[in-house]
Amino acid sequence: MRRTITSAAVAAVLLLSSSAPAAAARPQAADDAPEAATVDLRATAPAERGLPLAARLVGRQSLAATDGWAAAGPGTTGGSTAAADQVHVVRSRADLVAALGGDNATNRTDDTPKLIYVDGVVDGFEGPDGTLLDCADLADPGYTLAGYLAAYDPAVWGRVAPSGPLEAARVRSVTNQTRHTQINVGPNTTIVGLRGATLTGLTLMIDSADNVIVRNVTFDDARDCFPAWSPTDGEAGNWNSQYDQVSVRRSENVWIDRNTFTDGDNPDSGQPIHFGRPYQVHDGSLDITHTASLVTASYNRFVGRDKVMLIGSSNTVGPDVGRLKVTLHHNVFDGVFQRLPRVRFGQVDLYNNHYRLSGDGFEYAIGVGVQSAVYAQDNYFVLGAGITAADLLYDWGGTAVTTRGNWVRESGSLPRPVDLVGAYNDRFDPDLNPDAGWTPTLRAGPVLPAPLVASTVPALAGADRLPF
């Protein structure tokens, strides 16, 4: 007997997992649309046959037809149509590189549909023989941190950018690390984590790669072995690191769903102080830059990090204008300090997210940058001592932001609705305009009232919430 799973069954499984509505295929003309989507379980790839049914269904799922900006244009199907020989279960860095095409240097251009399941922990510092490398293994022979600190101490070098042999050796060291720990993803790819799946010590680079889906993965500690000293960054200078956990660049139709982003047992708060500034070894959790657009990030959990999400990397008016269209919904931002997100240029729809913000390191939640157009609706903010509603927006050179239906629970107070723009304008000048000039239309379902966000979203967001 032919055994098939209809689209209705897919919807039922995903409803049980508190997922978005059942995925639709890439939009088609009405006369071309199939009567019912089916999955023939006899035809699944050998790599899929040992997996739970729910994992197979999620692996073949596309983004729902109205689920945020990533549903625009052709929609986002990832590797849902992968042939049998392009379905892989990976358990190591070498496995992951092989599944993505076989050569990390060229995988970013491999547009073959690929469906990749991550099983267990994959470490970006894994060497060719399976042993783990450390920073010393990736360092150029001419670089040591001790030598770098001695050479560029502002008391000796002054407040000018580092140059000379040691800085050149640091740059070569960065090139070595990038070659090894930056894992390049090509177009038409789906990556799904099985229970407990973790990508640690690496950057998942989605660059010039349209139609990518990443779900149910914990991203842990994408550390930079060779941070750069920038003496003119701020009044006292800063250390800046290079590696994001997931970086989306020059790509369209990308769906990032139900992942957890954390620094694990290596938080920036545990790093030493050099030149009077924290030695920061982490950059962003999920950065969307360099003309990327049509991205949906849903039901993710960002935990205990400093810099979280940068949308647009430069204030320069140019190629980013009209790009950087991003939807963020039903995410949890927990114990994080800034860029939640910080936006330049893009039309960013920010709804039904849950924020738990506290600590001396907190700076702001939503960064209103140059020509940005953020629409923030029905988000819920829980604020620790010393943080108020007026601290949630930050003016990075923008002029307008729409905020509607948001609630805040400040320390020692009952939850209440809040006008975020009004709270900001009461304290700071110049005022922000409360109309960003557009209204979102691509949403997967009804927007929850903000008080319901607090009671539902934390239980649904993050890795290992899907039923496999």
Short mmCIF file of C-alpha atoms in Angstrom, two decimals:
data_model
loop_
_atom_site.label_atom_id
_atom_site.label_comp_id
_atom_site.label_asym_id
_atom_site.label_seq_id
_atom_site.Cartn_x
_atom_site.Cartn_y
_atom_site.Cartn_z
CA MET A 1 0.00 0.00 0.00
CA ARG A 2 1.32 3.41 -0.96
CA ARG A 3 1.79 5.42 2.23
CA THR A 4 1.69 9.19 1.84
CA ILE A 5 1.52 12.12 4.20
CA THR A 6 -0.78 14.90 3.02
CA SER A 7 -0.28 18.57 3.65
CA ALA A 8 -3.05 18.34 6.27
CA ALA A 9 -1.01 15.77 8.18
CA VAL A 10 2.06 17.99 7.96
CA ALA A 11 -0.01 20.80 9.44
CA ALA A 12 -1.15 18.58 12.31
CA VAL A 13 2.39 17.53 13.23
CA LEU A 14 3.64 21.09 13.12
CA LEU A 15 0.71 22.35 15.16
CA LEU A 16 1.67 19.89 17.89
CA SER A 17 5.18 21.34 17.76
CA SER A 18 3.83 24.89 18.09
CA SER A 19 5.25 25.56 14.67
CA ALA A 20 4.11 28.03 12.06
CA PRO A 21 1.31 26.93 9.73
CA ALA A 22 2.11 24.10 7.36
CA ALA A 23 4.50 25.21 4.68
CA ALA A 24 3.43 26.05 1.20
CA ALA A 25 5.45 25.40 -1.90
CA ARG A 26 6.98 28.32 -3.74
CA PRO A 27 4.09 30.42 -5.08
CA GLN A 28 2.59 29.13 -8.32
CA ALA A 29 -0.12 30.26 -10.65
CA ALA A 30 -3.50 28.85 -9.66
CA ASP A 31 -3.78 26.60 -12.70
CA ASP A 32 -0.35 25.09 -11.94
CA ALA A 33 -0.95 24.42 -8.24
CA PRO A 34 -1.07 20.75 -7.17
CA GLU A 35 -4.27 19.48 -5.57
CA ALA A 36 -2.44 18.25 -2.44
CA ALA A 37 1.18 18.15 -1.39
CA THR A 38 2.31 14.64 -0.48
CA VAL A 39 5.40 12.97 0.90
CA ASP A 40 5.88 9.39 -0.28
CA LEU A 41 7.60 7.70 2.66
CA ARG A 42 8.80 4.85 0.44
CA ALA A 43 10.70 7.39 -1.65
CA THR A 44 12.60 9.05 1.16
CA ALA A 45 16.37 9.08 0.93
CA PRO A 46 18.36 6.40 2.77
CA ALA A 47 19.71 9.05 5.14
CA GLU A 48 16.15 9.94 6.16
CA ARG A 49 14.85 6.45 6.83
CA GLY A 50 16.25 6.20 10.33
CA LEU A 51 14.94 9.60 11.35
CA PRO A 52 11.71 10.32 13.23
CA LEU A 53 8.73 11.10 11.01
CA ALA A 54 8.51 14.63 12.43
CA ALA A 55 12.14 15.30 11.47
CA ARG A 56 11.51 14.14 7.91
CA LEU A 57 8.43 16.33 7.62
CA VAL A 58 10.21 19.40 9.02
CA GLY A 59 13.19 18.80 6.73
CA ARG A 60 10.92 18.94 3.70
CA GLN A 61 8.98 21.95 4.95
CA SER A 62 8.97 25.30 3.18
CA LEU A 63 8.16 28.68 4.67
CA ALA A 64 4.45 29.44 4.83
CA ALA A 65 3.23 31.68 2.04
CA THR A 66 2.74 34.81 4.18
CA ASP A 67 5.32 34.28 6.93
CA GLY A 68 7.22 37.54 6.87
CA TRP A 69 9.54 39.09 4.34
CA ALA A 70 11.16 35.75 3.43
CA ALA A 71 7.81 34.74 1.91
CA ALA A 72 8.06 37.56 -0.65
CA GLY A 73 9.13 37.00 -4.24
CA PRO A 74 9.53 33.28 -5.00
CA GLY A 75 9.19 32.34 -1.33
CA THR A 76 11.59 30.18 0.68
CA THR A 77 11.76 26.44 0.10
CA GLY A 78 15.39 25.74 1.01
CA GLY A 79 16.41 22.19 0.20
CA SER A 80 12.90 20.75 0.44
CA THR A 81 13.21 19.22 -3.03
CA ALA A 82 16.61 17.61 -2.39
CA ALA A 83 17.18 14.36 -4.27
CA ALA A 84 18.07 11.21 -2.35
CA ASP A 85 21.82 11.68 -2.84
CA GLN A 86 21.60 15.23 -1.44
CA VAL A 87 20.12 14.28 1.94
CA HIS A 88 22.74 13.97 4.67
CA VAL A 89 23.05 13.39 8.41
CA VAL A 90 26.23 15.13 9.65
CA ARG A 91 28.14 14.58 12.88
CA SER A 92 31.42 16.45 12.29
CA ARG A 93 32.87 19.51 10.60
CA ALA A 94 34.13 17.33 7.75
CA ASP A 95 30.65 15.82 7.34
CA LEU A 96 29.07 19.28 7.21
CA VAL A 97 31.50 20.60 4.61
CA ALA A 98 31.01 17.48 2.50
CA ALA A 99 27.21 17.74 2.70
CA LEU A 100 27.34 21.40 1.62
CA GLY A 101 29.20 20.45 -1.54
CA GLY A 102 32.59 19.06 -0.59
CA ASP A 103 34.90 22.10 -0.70
CA ASN A 104 34.41 24.86 1.86
CA ALA A 105 36.07 27.37 -0.48
CA THR A 106 33.50 26.82 -3.25
CA ASN A 107 30.41 25.55 -1.41
CA ARG A 108 28.83 29.01 -1.39
CA THR A 109 28.17 28.68 -5.15
CA ASP A 110 26.77 25.13 -5.02
CA ASP A 111 23.07 25.65 -5.77
CA THR A 112 22.06 21.98 -5.77
CA PRO A 113 19.07 21.50 -3.42
CA LYS A 114 20.49 20.03 -0.18
CA LEU A 115 18.81 18.76 2.99
CA ILE A 116 21.19 18.44 5.94
CA TYR A 117 20.37 17.08 9.40
CA VAL A 118 22.81 17.90 12.20
CA ASP A 119 23.21 15.12 14.76
CA GLY A 120 25.12 15.97 17.94
CA VAL A 121 27.88 18.58 18.28
CA VAL A 122 29.76 19.86 15.24
CA ASP A 123 32.83 21.91 16.21
CA GLY A 124 34.32 24.43 13.79
CA PHE A 125 37.72 23.94 15.41
CA GLU A 126 37.80 20.27 14.44
CA GLY A 127 40.94 19.41 12.50
CA PRO A 128 41.23 17.08 9.49
CA ASP A 129 41.92 14.09 11.73
CA GLY A 130 39.04 14.86 14.09
CA THR A 131 41.12 16.36 16.89
CA LEU A 132 40.23 19.83 18.13
CA LEU A 133 42.49 22.72 17.23
CA ASP A 134 43.05 25.75 19.44
CA CYS A 135 43.88 29.36 18.69
CA ALA A 136 47.62 28.64 18.69
CA ASP A 137 47.12 26.13 15.87
CA LEU A 138 45.49 28.82 13.71
CA ALA A 139 47.91 31.65 14.57
CA ASP A 140 50.44 32.93 12.09
CA PRO A 141 54.01 32.25 13.29
CA GLY A 142 54.57 35.98 13.62
CA TYR A 143 51.65 36.56 16.02
CA THR A 144 51.32 36.22 19.76
CA LEU A 145 48.80 38.01 21.94
CA ALA A 146 51.52 38.93 24.42
CA GLY A 147 53.56 40.51 21.64
CA TYR A 148 50.52 42.32 20.28
CA LEU A 149 49.63 43.77 23.69
CA ALA A 150 53.19 44.94 24.23
CA ALA A 151 53.46 46.55 20.79
CA TYR A 152 50.14 48.39 20.66
CA ASP A 153 49.63 49.47 24.25
CA PRO A 154 48.21 53.01 23.87
CA ALA A 155 50.71 54.21 26.48
CA VAL A 156 53.46 53.17 24.06
CA TRP A 157 51.89 53.17 20.60
CA GLY A 158 49.43 56.01 21.07
CA ARG A 159 45.83 56.32 19.90
CA VAL A 160 46.41 55.38 16.28
CA ALA A 161 45.45 52.23 14.43
CA PRO A 162 47.90 49.32 14.75
CA SER A 163 50.23 48.77 11.81
CA GLY A 164 53.44 46.95 11.07
CA PRO A 165 54.56 43.31 11.28
CA LEU A 166 52.52 42.25 14.31
CA GLU A 167 49.27 43.67 12.93
CA ALA A 168 50.00 42.05 9.57
CA ALA A 169 50.57 38.73 11.39
CA ARG A 170 47.26 39.16 13.20
CA VAL A 171 45.48 39.72 9.89
CA ARG A 172 47.07 36.56 8.47
CA SER A 173 45.92 34.70 11.57
CA VAL A 174 42.36 35.93 10.97
CA THR A 175 42.60 34.63 7.41
CA ASN A 176 43.64 31.23 8.75
CA GLN A 177 40.73 31.13 11.18
CA THR A 178 38.23 32.31 8.59
CA ARG A 179 39.31 29.58 6.21
CA HIS A 180 38.72 26.98 8.90
CA THR A 181 35.81 28.11 11.10
CA GLN A 182 33.67 29.99 8.58
CA ILE A 183 31.42 27.35 7.02
CA ASN A 184 30.01 28.49 3.68
CA VAL A 185 26.42 27.64 2.73
CA GLY A 186 25.17 27.59 -0.85
CA PRO A 187 21.71 28.37 -2.27
CA ASN A 188 18.73 26.00 -1.96
CA THR A 189 19.83 24.51 1.36
CA THR A 190 17.93 23.38 4.45
CA ILE A 191 19.82 22.67 7.68
CA VAL A 192 17.78 21.06 10.47
CA GLY A 193 19.12 20.06 13.87
CA LEU A 194 18.03 16.82 15.47
CA ARG A 195 17.50 16.97 19.24
CA GLY A 196 20.60 18.40 20.93
CA ALA A 197 22.22 19.54 17.67
CA THR A 198 24.90 22.17 18.26
CA LEU A 199 27.17 24.11 15.93
CA THR A 200 29.98 25.47 18.08
CA GLY A 201 33.08 27.53 17.33
CA LEU A 202 31.97 28.38 13.81
CA THR A 203 30.21 30.93 11.65
CA LEU A 204 27.49 29.72 9.33
CA MET A 205 28.06 32.05 6.38
CA ILE A 206 25.09 32.54 4.03
CA ASP A 207 26.67 34.83 1.43
CA SER A 208 25.24 35.23 -2.09
CA ALA A 209 23.10 32.19 -1.28
CA ASP A 210 19.38 32.62 -1.93
CA ASN A 211 16.71 30.29 -0.56
CA VAL A 212 18.19 28.94 2.68
CA ILE A 213 16.47 27.51 5.78
CA VAL A 214 18.16 26.92 9.17
CA ARG A 215 16.10 25.37 12.00
CA ASN A 216 16.39 23.77 15.43
CA VAL A 217 20.12 24.30 15.98
CA THR A 218 21.98 25.65 19.02
CA PHE A 219 24.75 28.03 17.96
CA ASP A 220 27.44 28.23 20.61
CA ASP A 221 30.59 30.32 21.10
CA ALA A 222 31.65 31.56 17.65
CA ARG A 223 34.82 32.94 19.21
CA ASP A 224 37.45 35.09 17.53
CA CYS A 225 40.99 34.02 18.37
CA PHE A 226 42.47 37.28 17.11
CA PRO A 227 40.34 40.35 17.98
CA ALA A 228 41.43 43.69 16.57
CA TRP A 229 42.30 46.69 18.74
CA SER A 230 40.50 49.79 17.46
CA PRO A 231 41.86 52.76 19.44
CA THR A 232 39.48 55.30 17.88
CA ASP A 233 36.30 53.26 18.40
CA GLY A 234 34.61 55.29 21.13
CA GLU A 235 36.29 57.52 23.63
CA ALA A 236 38.60 54.85 25.04
CA GLY A 237 38.93 52.45 22.09
CA ASN A 238 37.48 48.96 21.81
CA TRP A 239 38.35 45.40 20.91
CA ASN A 240 36.36 44.19 17.92
CA SER A 241 35.83 40.61 16.83
CA GLN A 242 35.00 39.30 13.39
CA TYR A 243 32.80 36.23 13.64
CA ASP A 244 29.00 36.08 13.85
CA GLN A 245 27.19 32.86 14.65
CA VAL A 246 25.05 33.20 11.51
CA SER A 247 25.84 35.84 8.89
CA VAL A 248 23.45 36.59 6.02
CA ARG A 249 25.01 38.66 3.25
CA ARG A 250 23.97 39.40 -0.35
CA SER A 251 21.23 36.77 -0.03
CA GLU A 252 17.44 36.69 -0.35
CA ASN A 253 14.70 34.40 0.94
CA VAL A 254 16.33 33.15 4.13
CA TRP A 255 14.36 31.62 7.02
CA ILE A 256 16.03 31.28 10.45
CA ASP A 257 13.66 29.44 12.77
CA ARG A 258 13.68 27.90 16.26
CA ASN A 259 17.39 28.18 16.94
CA THR A 260 19.22 29.10 20.15
CA PHE A 261 22.15 31.53 20.13
CA THR A 262 24.49 31.55 23.13
CA ASP A 263 28.11 31.99 24.16
CA GLY A 264 27.76 28.99 26.44
CA ASP A 265 30.51 28.77 29.05
CA ASN A 266 32.64 31.42 27.33
CA PRO A 267 30.72 34.70 27.77
CA ASP A 268 32.28 38.05 26.98
CA SER A 269 31.76 38.96 30.62
CA GLY A 270 34.40 36.36 31.47
CA GLN A 271 37.08 37.83 29.21
CA PRO A 272 40.05 39.80 30.56
CA ILE A 273 40.57 43.56 30.33
CA HIS A 274 43.29 44.74 27.96
CA PHE A 275 44.16 48.41 27.38
CA GLY A 276 41.40 49.25 29.88
CA ARG A 277 38.70 47.71 27.67
CA PRO A 278 36.98 44.29 27.66
CA TYR A 279 38.72 41.83 25.37
CA GLN A 280 35.67 41.00 23.29
CA VAL A 281 35.88 37.71 21.37
CA HIS A 282 32.32 37.55 20.02
CA ASP A 283 30.44 39.56 17.42
CA GLY A 284 26.79 39.13 16.41
CA SER A 285 24.35 36.28 16.81
CA LEU A 286 22.51 36.81 13.53
CA ASP A 287 23.73 39.67 11.35
CA ILE A 288 21.94 40.59 8.11
CA THR A 289 24.12 42.89 6.03
CA HIS A 290 25.68 43.72 2.64
CA THR A 291 22.40 44.14 0.68
CA ALA A 292 20.77 40.99 2.06
CA SER A 293 16.98 41.09 2.08
CA LEU A 294 13.78 39.06 2.44
CA VAL A 295 14.68 37.37 5.73
CA THR A 296 12.35 35.93 8.37
CA ALA A 297 13.69 35.07 11.83
CA SER A 298 11.06 33.35 13.96
CA TYR A 299 10.88 31.58 17.32
CA ASN A 300 14.61 31.92 18.03
CA ARG A 301 16.15 32.36 21.47
CA PHE A 302 19.08 34.75 22.03
CA VAL A 303 20.60 34.18 25.47
CA GLY A 304 23.31 35.96 27.48
CA ARG A 305 25.02 37.76 24.62
CA ASP A 306 26.23 41.32 24.10
CA LYS A 307 25.79 42.14 20.40
CA VAL A 308 22.86 40.24 18.92
CA MET A 309 21.58 41.41 15.55
CA LEU A 310 22.89 44.02 13.11
CA ILE A 311 20.70 44.76 10.10
CA GLY A 312 22.79 46.85 7.72
CA SER A 313 26.50 47.32 8.35
CA SER A 314 27.23 50.82 7.05
CA ASN A 315 25.71 54.29 7.19
CA THR A 316 26.75 54.91 3.60
CA VAL A 317 23.77 55.58 1.37
CA GLY A 318 24.07 53.20 -1.56
CA PRO A 319 23.30 49.56 -2.34
CA ASP A 320 21.45 48.88 0.95
CA VAL A 321 18.70 51.38 0.10
CA GLY A 322 15.52 49.42 -0.61
CA ARG A 323 17.06 46.24 0.79
CA LEU A 324 17.39 44.75 4.31
CA LYS A 325 13.70 43.78 4.54
CA VAL A 326 13.46 41.56 7.61
CA THR A 327 10.70 40.12 9.78
CA LEU A 328 11.39 39.18 13.42
CA HIS A 329 8.53 37.46 15.23
CA HIS A 330 8.07 35.29 18.32
CA ASN A 331 11.74 35.47 19.29
CA VAL A 332 13.05 35.60 22.87
CA PHE A 333 15.83 38.06 23.77
CA ASP A 334 17.00 37.00 27.23
CA GLY A 335 19.82 38.67 29.16
CA VAL A 336 21.23 40.36 26.06
CA PHE A 337 22.60 43.88 25.90
CA GLN A 338 22.26 45.59 22.52
CA ARG A 339 21.28 45.30 18.83
CA LEU A 340 17.88 43.70 19.40
CA PRO A 341 18.10 44.63 16.53
CA ARG A 342 20.08 47.66 15.33
CA VAL A 343 18.75 48.67 11.92
CA ARG A 344 19.96 50.73 8.99
CA PHE A 345 17.86 51.39 5.87
CA GLY A 346 15.62 48.32 6.12
CA GLN A 347 11.89 47.92 6.56
CA VAL A 348 11.92 45.68 9.62
CA ASP A 349 8.75 44.15 11.04
CA LEU A 350 9.26 43.39 14.74
CA TYR A 351 6.22 41.78 16.35
CA ASN A 352 5.31 39.42 19.20
CA ASN A 353 8.87 39.19 20.52
CA HIS A 354 9.60 38.70 24.21
CA TYR A 355 12.42 40.67 25.87
CA ARG A 356 13.94 39.96 29.30
CA LEU A 357 16.54 42.68 29.81
CA SER A 358 18.74 43.33 32.83
CA GLY A 359 22.31 43.84 33.97
CA ASP A 360 24.86 46.64 34.06
CA GLY A 361 25.90 45.90 30.49
CA PHE A 362 22.50 46.63 28.97
CA GLU A 363 22.62 49.45 26.40
CA TYR A 364 19.39 49.47 24.36
CA ALA A 365 16.95 47.19 22.56
CA ILE A 366 15.94 48.67 19.18
CA GLY A 367 18.53 50.78 17.36
CA VAL A 368 16.96 53.30 15.00
CA GLY A 369 19.65 53.82 12.37
CA VAL A 370 20.07 55.79 9.17
CA GLN A 371 16.93 55.67 6.97
CA SER A 372 15.60 52.72 8.96
CA ALA A 373 11.88 51.95 9.06
CA VAL A 374 11.13 49.69 12.03
CA TYR A 375 7.53 48.67 12.76
CA ALA A 376 7.42 47.33 16.34
CA GLN A 377 4.08 45.87 17.38
CA ASP A 378 2.84 43.91 20.39
CA ASN A 379 6.21 43.08 21.86
CA TYR A 380 6.59 42.43 25.59
CA PHE A 381 9.50 43.83 27.63
CA VAL A 382 10.49 42.68 31.13
CA LEU A 383 13.04 45.12 32.53
CA GLY A 384 15.48 44.72 35.40
CA ALA A 385 16.40 47.32 37.96
CA GLY A 386 17.61 50.61 36.49
CA ILE A 387 16.12 50.06 33.02
CA THR A 388 13.02 51.97 31.95
CA ALA A 389 10.86 52.14 28.84
CA ALA A 390 12.79 55.23 27.74
CA ASP A 391 15.94 53.09 27.43
CA LEU A 392 14.52 50.67 24.86
CA LEU A 393 14.99 52.81 21.74
CA TYR A 394 18.30 54.32 20.70
CA ASP A 395 18.86 56.94 18.02
CA TRP A 396 21.67 55.80 15.71
CA GLY A 397 20.93 58.51 13.15
CA GLY A 398 17.40 57.46 12.25
CA THR A 399 14.34 59.67 12.33
CA ALA A 400 11.22 57.49 12.62
CA VAL A 401 9.90 54.26 14.13
CA THR A 402 6.36 52.94 14.48
CA THR A 403 5.53 51.37 17.85
CA ARG A 404 2.08 49.97 18.60
CA GLY A 405 0.57 47.74 21.24
CA ASN A 406 3.82 47.11 23.15
CA TRP A 407 3.84 46.36 26.88
CA VAL A 408 6.50 46.79 29.53
CA ARG A 409 6.98 45.42 33.03
CA GLU A 410 9.53 47.55 34.80
CA SER A 411 11.22 46.34 37.97
CA GLY A 412 8.83 46.61 40.92
CA SER A 413 5.87 47.63 38.73
CA LEU A 414 2.88 45.94 37.18
CA PRO A 415 2.82 45.27 33.42
CA ARG A 416 1.41 48.14 31.39
CA PRO A 417 1.02 49.27 27.80
CA VAL A 418 3.72 51.68 26.69
CA ASP A 419 4.25 54.17 23.91
CA LEU A 420 7.92 53.48 23.21
CA VAL A 421 8.39 56.55 21.02
CA GLY A 422 6.64 58.78 23.56
CA ALA A 423 8.81 57.42 26.39
CA TYR A 424 11.95 58.03 24.35
CA ASN A 425 10.92 61.53 23.26
CA ASP A 426 10.08 62.54 26.83
CA ARG A 427 13.72 62.03 27.79
CA PHE A 428 15.82 62.59 24.67
CA ASP A 429 16.24 65.10 21.84
CA PRO A 430 15.72 65.24 18.96
CA ASP A 431 12.35 63.54 18.89
CA LEU A 432 11.72 60.45 16.82
CA ASN A 433 8.77 60.54 14.42
CA PRO A 434 6.19 57.89 15.44
CA ASP A 435 5.41 56.91 11.83
CA ALA A 436 7.97 54.82 9.93
CA GLY A 437 5.91 55.22 6.77
CA TRP A 438 4.76 51.67 6.04
CA THR A 439 2.51 48.91 7.36
CA PRO A 440 3.52 45.23 7.26
CA THR A 441 1.28 42.82 5.37
CA LEU A 442 3.29 39.58 5.38
CA ARG A 443 2.42 37.85 8.63
CA ALA A 444 1.78 34.16 9.22
CA GLY A 445 -1.26 34.61 11.43
CA PRO A 446 -3.01 36.95 13.83
CA VAL A 447 -0.76 39.13 15.97
CA LEU A 448 -1.02 38.18 19.64
CA PRO A 449 -1.82 40.91 22.16
CA ALA A 450 1.42 41.67 23.98
CA PRO A 451 0.32 40.20 27.35
CA LEU A 452 -0.17 36.80 25.67
CA VAL A 453 3.37 36.97 24.31
CA ALA A 454 4.74 36.73 27.84
CA SER A 455 2.82 33.54 28.57
CA THR A 456 3.34 31.71 25.26
CA VAL A 457 6.44 32.69 23.33
CA PRO A 458 9.12 31.66 25.90
CA ALA A 459 7.75 28.10 25.87
CA LEU A 460 7.92 27.86 22.08
CA ALA A 461 11.12 29.68 21.09
CA GLY A 462 14.56 28.15 20.71
CA ALA A 463 16.12 24.86 19.67
CA ASP A 464 14.75 21.49 20.78
CA ARG A 465 11.14 22.67 20.83
CA LEU A 466 10.24 20.61 17.76
CA PRO A 467 9.01 17.04 18.46
CA PHE A 468 12.11 15.05 17.49
#
